[in-house]
Short mmCIF file of C-alpha atoms in Angstrom, two decimals:
data_model
loop_
_atom_site.label_atom_id
_atom_site.label_comp_id
_atom_site.label_asym_id
_atom_site.label_seq_id
_atom_site.Cartn_x
_atom_site.Cartn_y
_atom_site.Cartn_z
CA MET A 1 -4.03 12.43 12.62
CA LEU A 2 -3.93 15.05 9.88
CA PHE A 3 -1.95 14.81 6.69
CA ALA A 4 -0.39 17.44 4.45
CA MET A 5 0.97 17.32 0.94
CA ASP A 6 3.72 19.15 -0.97
CA VAL A 7 4.75 18.05 -4.45
CA SER A 8 8.48 18.25 -5.21
CA PRO A 9 9.98 19.24 -8.59
CA GLU A 10 12.44 17.60 -11.02
CA MET A 11 12.19 14.20 -12.58
CA THR A 12 12.80 12.73 -16.02
CA PHE A 13 11.41 9.52 -17.49
CA PRO A 14 12.41 7.19 -20.28
CA LYS A 15 11.07 8.30 -23.63
CA ASP A 16 10.38 4.72 -24.67
CA GLU A 17 7.93 3.09 -22.28
CA SER A 18 7.95 -0.18 -24.25
CA ALA A 19 10.74 -1.42 -21.99
CA TYR A 20 8.29 -1.61 -19.12
CA SER A 21 5.88 -4.42 -18.35
CA ALA A 22 2.29 -3.39 -17.62
CA LYS A 23 1.78 -6.26 -15.19
CA VAL A 24 -0.09 -4.20 -12.61
CA ASP A 25 -2.51 -1.83 -14.27
CA ALA A 26 -5.47 -1.04 -12.05
CA PRO A 27 -8.85 -0.49 -13.77
CA ALA A 28 -9.67 2.93 -15.11
CA ARG A 29 -11.30 5.28 -12.67
CA GLY A 30 -15.04 4.65 -12.37
CA GLU A 31 -17.75 7.06 -11.38
CA ASP A 32 -19.73 4.61 -9.26
CA THR A 33 -18.49 2.58 -6.30
CA PRO A 34 -21.62 0.97 -4.82
CA LYS A 35 -19.67 -1.05 -2.23
CA GLY A 36 -18.14 1.93 -0.48
CA PHE A 37 -17.21 5.60 -0.47
CA GLU A 38 -15.50 7.06 -3.52
CA THR A 39 -12.89 9.41 -2.10
CA ARG A 40 -13.19 13.03 -3.10
CA ALA A 41 -9.55 13.54 -4.05
CA MET A 42 -10.63 14.57 -7.54
CA LYS A 43 -13.14 17.14 -6.31
CA PRO A 44 -11.49 20.47 -5.41
CA PRO A 45 -14.30 21.72 -3.10
CA ASP A 46 -13.35 18.99 -0.61
CA ALA A 47 -9.59 19.60 -0.75
CA GLY A 48 -8.27 19.74 2.81
CA THR A 49 -11.51 18.43 4.31
CA THR A 50 -10.99 16.42 7.49
CA TYR A 51 -12.92 13.14 7.72
CA THR A 52 -13.71 11.60 11.09
CA LEU A 53 -14.67 8.01 11.88
CA THR A 54 -15.49 6.87 15.40
CA MET A 55 -15.57 3.10 15.94
CA VAL A 56 -17.54 1.84 18.96
CA ASN A 57 -17.49 -1.68 20.41
CA GLN A 58 -20.91 -2.83 21.56
CA SER A 59 -20.09 -6.50 21.06
CA SER A 60 -19.32 -8.97 23.83
CA GLN A 61 -15.56 -9.23 23.30
CA PRO A 62 -12.51 -7.02 22.63
CA TRP A 63 -11.29 -6.46 19.06
CA ILE A 64 -8.61 -4.71 17.09
CA PHE A 65 -10.56 -2.17 15.05
CA TYR A 66 -9.11 -1.23 11.68
CA VAL A 67 -9.92 0.52 8.40
CA TYR A 68 -8.84 -0.54 4.93
CA GLN A 69 -9.53 0.57 1.38
CA THR A 70 -10.41 -1.26 -1.83
CA PHE A 71 -10.53 -0.38 -5.51
CA PRO A 72 -13.56 -1.11 -7.68
CA GLU A 73 -12.80 -4.39 -9.49
CA GLN A 74 -9.49 -4.71 -7.63
CA THR A 75 -6.94 -6.93 -9.37
CA SER A 76 -5.25 -9.83 -7.57
CA ASP A 77 -1.82 -8.17 -7.91
CA ILE A 78 -2.80 -5.23 -5.73
CA PHE A 79 -3.17 -5.89 -2.01
CA SER A 80 -5.13 -3.76 0.43
CA LEU A 81 -3.29 -2.85 3.61
CA ALA A 82 -4.65 -2.24 7.08
CA TRP A 83 -4.54 1.54 6.75
CA LEU A 84 -5.73 2.70 10.17
CA ALA A 85 -5.71 0.37 13.17
CA SER A 86 -6.25 0.66 16.90
CA PRO A 87 -2.93 0.28 18.75
CA TYR A 88 -4.67 -1.92 21.32
CA GLU A 89 -7.84 -4.00 21.62
CA ILE A 90 -11.04 -2.00 21.91
CA VAL A 91 -12.92 -3.57 24.81
CA PRO A 92 -16.73 -3.72 25.03
CA LYS A 93 -18.26 -0.26 25.56
CA ALA A 94 -15.02 1.46 24.46
CA GLN A 95 -14.34 3.38 21.25
CA ILE A 96 -11.62 4.95 19.11
CA THR A 97 -11.69 7.85 16.63
CA PHE A 98 -9.66 8.19 13.44
CA LYS A 99 -9.21 11.42 11.44
CA TRP A 100 -7.67 11.99 7.99
CA GLU A 101 -7.54 14.14 4.90
CA VAL A 102 -7.51 12.81 1.33
CA ASN A 103 -3.84 13.34 0.49
CA TYR A 104 -1.90 10.69 -1.44
CA THR A 105 1.66 9.37 -1.20
CA PHE A 106 3.96 6.97 -3.05
CA LEU A 107 5.69 4.30 -0.91
CA TRP A 108 8.17 1.46 -1.06
CA GLY A 109 8.86 -1.26 1.50
CA GLN A 110 11.21 -4.24 1.81
CA THR A 111 8.65 -7.01 2.18
CA GLY A 112 10.12 -10.00 0.41
CA VAL A 113 7.32 -11.88 -1.31
CA LEU A 114 4.16 -9.81 -0.85
CA GLU A 115 1.32 -11.94 0.48
CA PRO A 116 -1.46 -11.74 3.09
CA GLY A 117 -0.13 -11.54 6.62
CA VAL A 118 3.12 -9.81 5.67
CA SER A 119 3.72 -6.41 7.24
CA PHE A 120 4.33 -3.56 4.80
CA VAL A 121 6.54 -1.02 6.56
CA ALA A 122 7.27 1.98 4.36
CA GLY A 123 10.97 2.65 3.89
CA MET A 124 10.16 5.93 2.18
CA SER A 125 7.12 8.08 1.50
CA ILE A 126 6.82 10.97 -0.96
CA ASP A 127 3.87 13.17 -1.81
CA ALA A 128 1.69 12.30 -4.80
CA ASP A 129 -1.08 14.10 -6.65
CA PRO A 130 -3.29 12.46 -9.33
CA GLN A 131 -3.52 15.82 -11.09
CA ALA A 132 0.01 17.21 -10.76
CA GLY A 133 2.65 14.87 -9.29
CA ASP A 134 1.36 11.53 -10.50
CA THR A 135 4.47 9.61 -11.61
CA THR A 136 7.62 8.38 -9.87
CA GLN A 137 10.47 5.93 -10.44
CA PHE A 138 11.61 3.25 -7.96
CA SER A 139 15.27 2.25 -7.98
CA VAL A 140 17.58 0.46 -5.53
CA LYS A 141 20.73 2.44 -6.42
CA PRO A 142 22.47 3.89 -4.50
CA GLY A 143 19.83 2.63 -2.06
CA PRO A 144 16.08 2.02 -2.43
CA ASN A 145 14.51 5.32 -3.44
CA LEU A 146 11.61 7.05 -5.14
CA THR A 147 12.25 10.02 -7.39
CA PRO A 148 10.24 13.21 -6.72
CA ALA A 149 6.77 12.93 -8.23
CA GLN A 150 6.13 14.72 -11.52
CA PRO A 151 3.30 14.86 -14.10
CA GLY A 152 3.45 12.17 -16.75
CA GLY A 153 0.77 9.57 -16.20
CA ALA A 154 -2.83 9.30 -17.35
CA PRO A 155 -5.11 11.90 -15.72
CA GLY A 156 -6.45 10.76 -12.37
CA THR A 157 -3.94 7.95 -11.91
CA LEU A 158 -0.76 7.37 -9.90
CA THR A 159 2.08 5.52 -11.66
CA ILE A 160 5.30 3.90 -10.42
CA TYR A 161 8.05 2.74 -12.80
CA ASP A 162 10.39 0.06 -11.40
CA GLN A 163 13.89 0.53 -12.83
CA PRO A 164 16.11 -2.21 -14.35
CA ASP A 165 18.10 -2.55 -11.11
CA VAL A 166 15.05 -3.56 -9.03
CA PRO A 167 15.25 -7.26 -8.05
CA ASN A 168 12.17 -9.48 -8.15
CA SER A 169 10.38 -10.59 -4.97
CA GLU A 170 12.37 -8.39 -2.58
CA PHE A 171 10.59 -5.02 -2.52
CA SER A 172 7.03 -3.79 -2.82
CA VAL A 173 5.71 -0.40 -3.90
CA GLY A 174 2.36 1.24 -3.47
CA ILE A 175 0.34 4.25 -2.54
CA GLY A 176 -0.84 5.62 0.75
CA MET A 177 -3.09 8.24 2.20
CA GLY A 178 -1.25 10.51 4.60
CA ASP A 179 1.54 8.70 6.39
CA ALA A 180 0.18 5.15 6.10
CA GLY A 181 -0.01 2.76 3.16
CA THR A 182 -3.32 1.80 1.59
CA PHE A 183 -2.31 -0.43 -1.34
CA ALA A 184 0.85 -2.35 -2.22
CA THR A 185 2.06 -4.52 -5.08
CA GLN A 186 5.19 -6.58 -5.71
CA ALA A 187 8.01 -4.60 -7.30
CA GLY A 188 10.28 -6.14 -9.93
CA THR A 189 12.60 -5.48 -12.81
CA ASN A 190 11.15 -2.99 -15.33
CA LEU A 191 7.57 -3.21 -14.04
CA LYS A 192 5.01 -0.45 -14.36
CA HIS A 193 2.31 -0.05 -11.70
CA VAL A 194 -0.75 2.11 -12.32
CA PHE A 195 -3.20 2.90 -9.51
CA ALA A 196 -6.53 4.65 -10.06
CA PRO A 197 -7.14 6.27 -6.66
CA THR A 198 -10.89 5.86 -6.31
CA PRO A 199 -10.92 3.70 -3.20
CA SER A 200 -13.78 2.65 -0.96
CA TYR A 201 -13.44 2.71 2.84
CA TRP A 202 -14.23 -0.36 4.96
CA VAL A 203 -14.30 -0.98 8.70
CA ALA A 204 -13.37 -4.32 10.24
CA ALA A 205 -12.70 -6.05 13.56
CA GLY A 206 -9.89 -8.56 13.98
CA ILE A 207 -7.43 -10.00 16.47
CA ASP A 208 -3.90 -9.25 15.26
CA GLN A 209 -4.02 -6.63 12.51
CA GLN A 210 -1.77 -3.60 12.70
CA VAL A 211 -1.06 -0.68 10.40
CA GLY A 212 0.52 -2.11 7.25
CA THR A 213 -0.75 -5.68 7.55
CA VAL A 214 -1.28 -7.11 4.04
CA LEU A 215 -4.90 -8.28 3.79
CA ASP A 216 -6.75 -10.92 1.85
CA ILE A 217 -9.92 -8.90 1.38
CA GLN A 218 -11.85 -12.03 0.37
CA THR A 219 -11.46 -13.47 3.87
CA VAL A 220 -11.92 -10.37 6.05
CA THR A 221 -14.82 -10.87 8.49
CA GLN A 222 -16.75 -8.44 10.71
CA THR A 223 -16.49 -5.86 7.92
CA ALA A 224 -18.76 -3.25 6.33
CA PRO A 225 -18.45 -0.39 3.82
CA VAL A 226 -18.29 3.18 5.08
CA ILE A 227 -20.22 5.60 2.87
CA TYR A 228 -20.04 9.32 3.57
CA PRO A 229 -23.21 11.07 2.32
CA ALA A 230 -22.85 14.39 0.56
CA ASN A 231 -21.65 17.15 2.90
CA VAL A 232 -21.21 14.67 5.79
CA TYR A 233 -17.66 14.24 7.05
CA SER A 234 -18.11 12.51 10.41
CA LEU A 235 -19.53 9.02 10.95
CA THR A 236 -19.84 6.54 13.81
CA ALA A 237 -19.46 2.81 13.13
CA THR A 238 -20.78 0.59 15.93
CA LEU A 239 -20.05 -3.13 16.18
CA GLN A 240 -23.21 -4.67 17.60
CA ASP A 241 -23.49 -7.69 19.89
CA ASN A 242 -24.22 -9.86 16.82
CA ASN A 243 -20.90 -8.73 15.27
CA THR A 244 -22.49 -6.67 12.52
CA TRP A 245 -21.88 -2.95 11.98
CA THR A 246 -24.26 -0.04 12.02
CA ILE A 247 -22.87 3.17 10.52
CA LYS A 248 -24.53 6.51 11.12
CA PRO A 249 -23.68 10.25 11.16
#
């Protein structure tokens, strides 16, 4: 699964941002993420690099294997989504391989109240770029939509402005990598959502997760961080018979 990105032109924003609530402001981008891999989206030499992760089941039972992302010091308003997930259970001795590039998107979905267990299904996805097309507006007129991404936010961040017509507790917005969502937050009237895309990758094994499942990262079990060493772009994560992971090139 390979992803591409193309930033579209044309968008204007309100001159007075005081009308917007800063309810969901993710922490500023950090340089150190000891619990996982800091994506290289900000580092041009790795632009277009394909990452590969093979997940192998050496445990005694079948599992849904999935991958999710977290932010350093992630706030409670921002939910991690099951980003990549096996479409079937991976039986003992079987494996699955995921591939991706570090390309970002803006998303919206009609979720109702956003909470763990809900499925975030993107109703729209547009390209995003923390350095060029980093800001978009979400509106529900004439129908739910995101305006083409344009520069306007703080460097290295991705920002979504919910417009005055957005109802509370009906829609969610977020960011994704490629064609699948990675993070989502509840949309509402005049809210501003700022994401600092420095996520860490994690592997996990579960029983009913699918792409877009909203996670409670505090309760995820059979999980481990995936750290890509410098100049290494392919890793194998093996679930052992004691339900712990070993991760190696």
